[in-house]
PDB file of C-alpha atoms in Angstrom:
ATOM      1  CA  MET A   1    -103.675 -17.217-119.523  1.00 87.00           C
ATOM      2  CA  SER A   2    -104.838 -18.894-122.613  1.00 91.00           C
ATOM      3  CA  ARG A   3    -103.477 -22.286-122.846  1.00 92.00           C
ATOM      4  CA  SER A   4    -101.548 -21.616-125.819  1.00 92.00           C
ATOM      5  CA  ASP A   5     -99.636 -18.782-124.107  1.00 93.00           C
ATOM      6  CA  TRP A   6     -98.617 -20.779-121.275  1.00 94.00           C
ATOM      7  CA  SER A   7     -97.197 -22.953-123.644  1.00 93.00           C
ATOM      8  CA  LEU A   8     -95.013 -20.148-125.320  1.00 94.00           C
ATOM      9  CA  LEU A   9     -93.833 -19.671-121.697  1.00 92.00           C
ATOM     10  CA  HIS A  10     -92.202 -22.761-120.806  1.00 92.00           C
ATOM     11  CA  GLY A  11     -90.869 -22.742-124.406  1.00 92.00           C
ATOM     12  CA  LEU A  12     -89.363 -19.718-123.474  1.00 90.00           C
ATOM     13  CA  GLN A  13     -87.840 -20.779-120.010  1.00 86.00           C
ATOM     14  CA  ILE A  14     -86.743 -23.972-122.215  1.00 86.00           C
ATOM     15  CA  ASP A  15     -84.484 -21.709-124.368  1.00 86.00           C
ATOM     16  CA  GLY A  16     -85.145 -17.499-123.880  1.00 84.00           C
ATOM     17  CA  ARG A  17     -83.468 -17.048-127.089  1.00 86.00           C
ATOM     18  CA  ALA A  18     -86.190 -19.118-129.032  1.00 91.00           C
ATOM     19  CA  SER A  19     -87.250 -17.337-132.385  1.00 94.00           C
ATOM     20  CA  TYR A  20     -90.521 -16.940-133.259  1.00 96.00           C
ATOM     21  CA  ALA A  21     -90.213 -19.789-136.017  1.00 96.00           C
ATOM     22  CA  ASP A  22     -88.729 -22.140-132.961  1.00 95.00           C
ATOM     23  CA  LEU A  23     -91.599 -21.295-130.740  1.00 95.00           C
ATOM     24  CA  ALA A  24     -94.436 -21.369-133.651  1.00 96.00           C
ATOM     25  CA  ARG A  25     -93.198 -24.836-134.048  1.00 95.00           C
ATOM     26  CA  THR A  26     -91.767 -26.755-130.406  1.00 93.00           C
ATOM     27  CA  THR A  27     -96.572 -25.125-130.172  1.00 94.00           C
ATOM     28  CA  GLY A  28     -98.181 -25.424-132.791  1.00 94.00           C
ATOM     29  CA  LEU A  29     -99.217 -21.987-133.238  1.00 95.00           C
ATOM     30  CA  PRO A  30     -98.473 -19.973-136.238  1.00 95.00           C
ATOM     31  CA  GLN A  31     -95.800 -18.143-136.292  1.00 96.00           C
ATOM     32  CA  PRO A  32     -97.693 -14.624-136.347  1.00 95.00           C
ATOM     33  CA  VAL A  33     -99.951 -15.229-133.305  1.00 96.00           C
ATOM     34  CA  VAL A  34     -96.553 -16.178-131.903  1.00 96.00           C
ATOM     35  CA  THR A  35     -95.554 -12.770-132.445  1.00 96.00           C
ATOM     36  CA  ARG A  36     -98.484 -10.810-130.881  1.00 96.00           C
ATOM     37  CA  ARG A  37     -98.819 -13.183-128.109  1.00 96.00           C
ATOM     38  CA  VAL A  38     -95.392 -12.830-127.511  1.00 95.00           C
ATOM     39  CA  THR A  39     -95.467  -9.446-127.719  1.00 94.00           C
ATOM     40  CA  ARG A  40     -98.547  -9.219-125.189  1.00 94.00           C
ATOM     41  CA  LEU A  41     -96.808 -11.064-122.384  1.00 92.00           C
ATOM     42  CA  LEU A  42     -93.690  -9.045-122.794  1.00 90.00           C
ATOM     43  CA  SER A  43     -95.604  -5.770-123.194  1.00 90.00           C
ATOM     44  CA  SER A  44     -98.394  -6.512-120.579  1.00 89.00           C
ATOM     45  CA  GLY A  45     -95.980  -7.431-117.702  1.00 85.00           C
ATOM     46  CA  ILE A  46     -96.420 -10.604-117.956  1.00 86.00           C
ATOM     47  CA  ALA A  47     -93.628 -12.098-119.159  1.00 86.00           C
ATOM     48  CA  VAL A  48     -90.402 -10.029-118.192  1.00 80.00           C
ATOM     49  CA  LEU A  49     -86.497 -11.139-120.256  1.00 77.00           C
ATOM     50  CA  ASP A  50     -83.749 -11.395-117.722  1.00 71.00           C
ATOM     51  CA  VAL A  51     -80.534 -12.040-118.931  1.00 68.00           C
ATOM     52  CA  ASP A  52     -77.825 -13.640-117.556  1.00 65.00           C
ATOM     53  CA  ILE A  53     -74.297 -12.037-117.739  1.00 64.00           C
ATOM     54  CA  ALA A  54     -70.876 -13.687-116.763  1.00 65.00           C
ATOM     55  CA  PRO A  55     -69.239 -10.908-114.898  1.00 61.00           C
ATOM     56  CA  HIS A  56     -66.014 -10.902-116.030  1.00 62.00           C
ATOM     57  CA  ILE A  57     -67.493  -9.894-119.291  1.00 68.00           C
ATOM     58  CA  LEU A  58     -69.185  -6.918-117.852  1.00 64.00           C
ATOM     59  CA  GLU A  59     -65.691  -6.081-116.048  1.00 64.00           C
ATOM     60  CA  ASN A  60     -66.974  -7.393-112.405  1.00 62.00           C
ATOM     61  CA  LYS A  61     -64.389  -9.803-111.348  1.00 80.00           C
ATOM     62  CA  VAL A  62     -65.252  -9.782-107.734  1.00 88.00           C
ATOM     63  CA  ALA A  63     -68.536 -10.473-105.294  1.00 90.00           C
ATOM     64  CA  ALA A  64     -69.600 -10.232-102.215  1.00 95.00           C
ATOM     65  CA  GLN A  65     -72.971 -10.749-100.122  1.00 96.00           C
ATOM     66  CA  ILE A  66     -73.447  -7.839 -96.893  1.00 98.00           C
ATOM     67  CA  TRP A  67     -76.094  -9.494 -94.432  1.00 98.00           C
ATOM     68  CA  MET A  68     -76.680  -6.179 -92.360  1.00 97.00           C
ATOM     69  CA  SER A  69     -79.283  -4.902 -89.337  1.00 96.00           C
ATOM     70  CA  ALA A  70     -81.547  -2.309 -90.497  1.00 96.00           C
ATOM     71  CA  THR A  71     -83.401  -0.822 -87.222  1.00 95.00           C
ATOM     72  CA  PRO A  72     -87.204  -1.764 -87.980  1.00 95.00           C
ATOM     73  CA  ASP A  73     -88.054   2.710 -88.925  1.00 96.00           C
ATOM     74  CA  ARG A  74     -85.552   2.671 -91.466  1.00 96.00           C
ATOM     75  CA  LEU A  75     -85.530  -1.380 -93.136  1.00 96.00           C
ATOM     76  CA  GLU A  76     -88.178  -0.355 -96.196  1.00 94.00           C
ATOM     77  CA  ALA A  77     -85.901   3.236 -97.428  1.00 95.00           C
ATOM     78  CA  SER A  78     -82.358   1.645 -96.452  1.00 96.00           C
ATOM     79  CA  GLY A  79     -83.179  -1.600 -98.841  1.00 94.00           C
ATOM     80  CA  ARG A  80     -84.369   0.928-101.429  1.00 93.00           C
ATOM     81  CA  ALA A  81     -81.717   3.138-100.954  1.00 95.00           C
ATOM     82  CA  LEU A  82     -79.042   0.189-101.247  1.00 95.00           C
ATOM     83  CA  ALA A  83     -81.393  -1.321-104.589  1.00 93.00           C
ATOM     84  CA  ALA A  84     -80.085   1.935-106.255  1.00 93.00           C
ATOM     85  CA  PHE A  85     -76.315   1.495-106.087  1.00 95.00           C
ATOM     86  CA  PRO A  86     -75.104  -0.136-109.571  1.00 91.00           C
ATOM     87  CA  GLU A  87     -72.579  -2.770-107.185  1.00 93.00           C
ATOM     88  CA  VAL A  88     -76.086  -3.943-105.892  1.00 93.00           C
ATOM     89  CA  ALA A  89     -77.326  -7.550-108.064  1.00 88.00           C
ATOM     90  CA  PHE A  90     -79.931  -7.993-105.289  1.00 89.00           C
ATOM     91  CA  ALA A  91     -81.419  -6.188-102.521  1.00 93.00           C
ATOM     92  CA  ALA A  92     -83.846  -8.469 -99.930  1.00 93.00           C
ATOM     93  CA  ALA A  93     -85.239  -7.502 -96.563  1.00 95.00           C
ATOM     94  CA  VAL A  94     -84.945 -11.263 -95.096  1.00 96.00           C
ATOM     95  CA  SER A  95     -85.598 -12.652 -91.689  1.00 95.00           C
ATOM     96  CA  GLY A  96     -83.183 -13.983 -89.137  1.00 93.00           C
ATOM     97  CA  THR A  97     -80.334 -12.810 -87.368  1.00 94.00           C
ATOM     98  CA  ARG A  98     -79.997  -9.987 -90.232  1.00 96.00           C
ATOM     99  CA  ASN A  99     -82.493  -7.732 -91.958  1.00 97.00           C
ATOM    100  CA  LEU A 100     -81.389  -6.729 -94.828  1.00 97.00           C
ATOM    101  CA  VAL A 101     -79.129  -8.547 -97.443  1.00 97.00           C
ATOM    102  CA  VAL A 102     -77.297  -7.651-101.037  1.00 96.00           C
ATOM    103  CA  PHE A 103     -75.291  -9.002-103.461  1.00 94.00           C
ATOM    104  CA  ILE A 104     -72.940  -6.666-105.206  1.00 94.00           C
ATOM    105  CA  GLU A 105     -70.343  -6.768-107.846  1.00 90.00           C
ATOM    106  CA  CYS A 106     -67.735  -4.624-108.198  1.00 91.00           C
ATOM    107  CA  ALA A 107     -64.175  -4.516-110.861  1.00 88.00           C
ATOM    108  CA  ARG A 108     -61.666  -4.969-107.609  1.00 90.00           C
ATOM    109  CA  HIS A 109     -61.767  -6.018-103.889  1.00 92.00           C
ATOM    110  CA  GLU A 110     -61.079  -2.334-103.289  1.00 95.00           C
ATOM    111  CA  ASP A 111     -64.281  -1.448-104.547  1.00 94.00           C
ATOM    112  CA  ILE A 112     -65.990  -3.662-102.692  1.00 95.00           C
ATOM    113  CA  PHE A 113     -64.186  -1.784-100.006  1.00 96.00           C
ATOM    114  CA  ARG A 114     -65.207   1.508-101.042  1.00 96.00           C
ATOM    115  CA  PHE A 115     -68.924   0.422-101.295  1.00 96.00           C
ATOM    116  CA  ILE A 116     -68.486  -0.353 -97.912  1.00 96.00           C
ATOM    117  CA  THR A 117     -66.402   2.435 -96.238  1.00 96.00           C
ATOM    118  CA  THR A 118     -68.301   5.474 -99.072  1.00 95.00           C
ATOM    119  CA  GLU A 119     -71.938   4.605-100.177  1.00 94.00           C
ATOM    120  CA  LEU A 120     -73.325   1.842 -97.178  1.00 94.00           C
ATOM    121  CA  ALA A 121     -71.831   3.663 -94.590  1.00 94.00           C
ATOM    122  CA  ARG A 122     -74.350   6.934 -95.399  1.00 94.00           C
ATOM    123  CA  ILE A 123     -77.413   5.135 -95.579  1.00 96.00           C
ATOM    124  CA  ASP A 124     -79.399   6.205 -92.126  1.00 93.00           C
ATOM    125  CA  GLY A 125     -80.692   3.132 -90.047  1.00 94.00           C
ATOM    126  CA  ILE A 126     -78.106   0.552 -91.197  1.00 95.00           C
ATOM    127  CA  ARG A 127     -76.878  -0.651 -87.179  1.00 91.00           C
ATOM    128  CA  ASP A 128     -74.295  -3.762 -87.959  1.00 93.00           C
ATOM    129  CA  ILE A 129     -72.517  -5.517 -91.420  1.00 95.00           C
ATOM    130  CA  GLU A 130     -71.051  -8.315 -92.160  1.00 96.00           C
ATOM    131  CA  VAL A 131     -68.903  -8.852 -95.488  1.00 96.00           C
ATOM    132  CA  VAL A 132     -69.297 -12.789 -97.045  1.00 95.00           C
ATOM    133  CA  PRO A 133     -66.938 -12.335-100.057  1.00 93.00           C
ATOM    134  CA  THR A 134     -68.005 -15.121-103.256  1.00 89.00           C
ATOM    135  CA  ILE A 135     -65.215 -17.590-103.688  1.00 87.00           C
ATOM    136  CA  ALA A 136     -66.946 -19.086-106.844  1.00 80.00           C
ATOM    137  CA  VAL A 137     -70.191 -18.633-109.032  1.00 74.00           C
ATOM    138  CA  LEU A 138     -71.001 -21.979-109.507  1.00 76.00           C
ATOM    139  CA  LYS A 139     -74.775 -21.059-110.185  1.00 72.00           C
ATOM    140  CA  ARG A 140     -76.350 -17.539-111.620  1.00 65.00           C
ATOM    141  CA  ALA A 141     -80.246 -17.514-111.362  1.00 64.00           C
ATOM    142  CA  THR A 142     -80.610 -20.348-113.915  1.00 56.00           C
ATOM    143  CA  SER A 143     -77.949 -20.476-115.535  1.00 52.00           C
ATOM    144  CA  ARG A 144     -75.523 -22.781-114.425  1.00 51.00           C
ATOM    145  CA  ILE A 145     -71.416 -21.416-114.551  1.00 51.00           C
ATOM    146  CA  ASP A 146     -68.299 -23.237-115.239  1.00 55.00           C
ATOM    147  CA  ARG A 147     -64.163 -21.486-114.799  1.00 54.00           C
ATOM    148  CA  GLY A 148     -66.605 -17.948-115.444  1.00 54.00           C
ATOM    149  CA  ASP A 149     -68.398 -19.122-118.552  1.00 55.00           C
ATOM    150  CA  VAL A 150     -72.138 -19.615-119.083  1.00 50.00           C
ATOM    151  CA  LEU A 151     -73.751 -22.839-119.398  1.00 53.00           C
ATOM    152  CA  ILE A 152     -77.071 -23.366-120.906  1.00 48.00           C
ATOM    153  CA  PRO A 153     -79.614 -24.988-118.770  1.00 48.00           C
TER     154      PRO A 153
END
């Protein structure tokens, strides 16, 4: 990657909604060059667009973390099965007293209960779970949240 590519990535990190014209102004590169390089960065997978949307916009009003233990021989398969559910916003194998964690977002508390008792219950290898309901989201990825609205970082 060139120094110009790094400048473009930095500009997009500051404002992912920046236009090619804005990026050209901040980097000093001609706009056609900015357009080509950003297209290349995106198509190659070097840069990935990630959008934070306030959950209430998507009607996902409640969230929970579910910490669980999976048997070692089923850890990867269990994690991949969990990651496939649309309710799961984040899934990871972790170390500590539990070895798997997911963050889920649902429209209602009843949907969290249904997810646990039907979807999660079907996954082979899960030994035990701890559900931690989210009371208030203060930051989502790199965006701060204020009363349900996403604030520009």
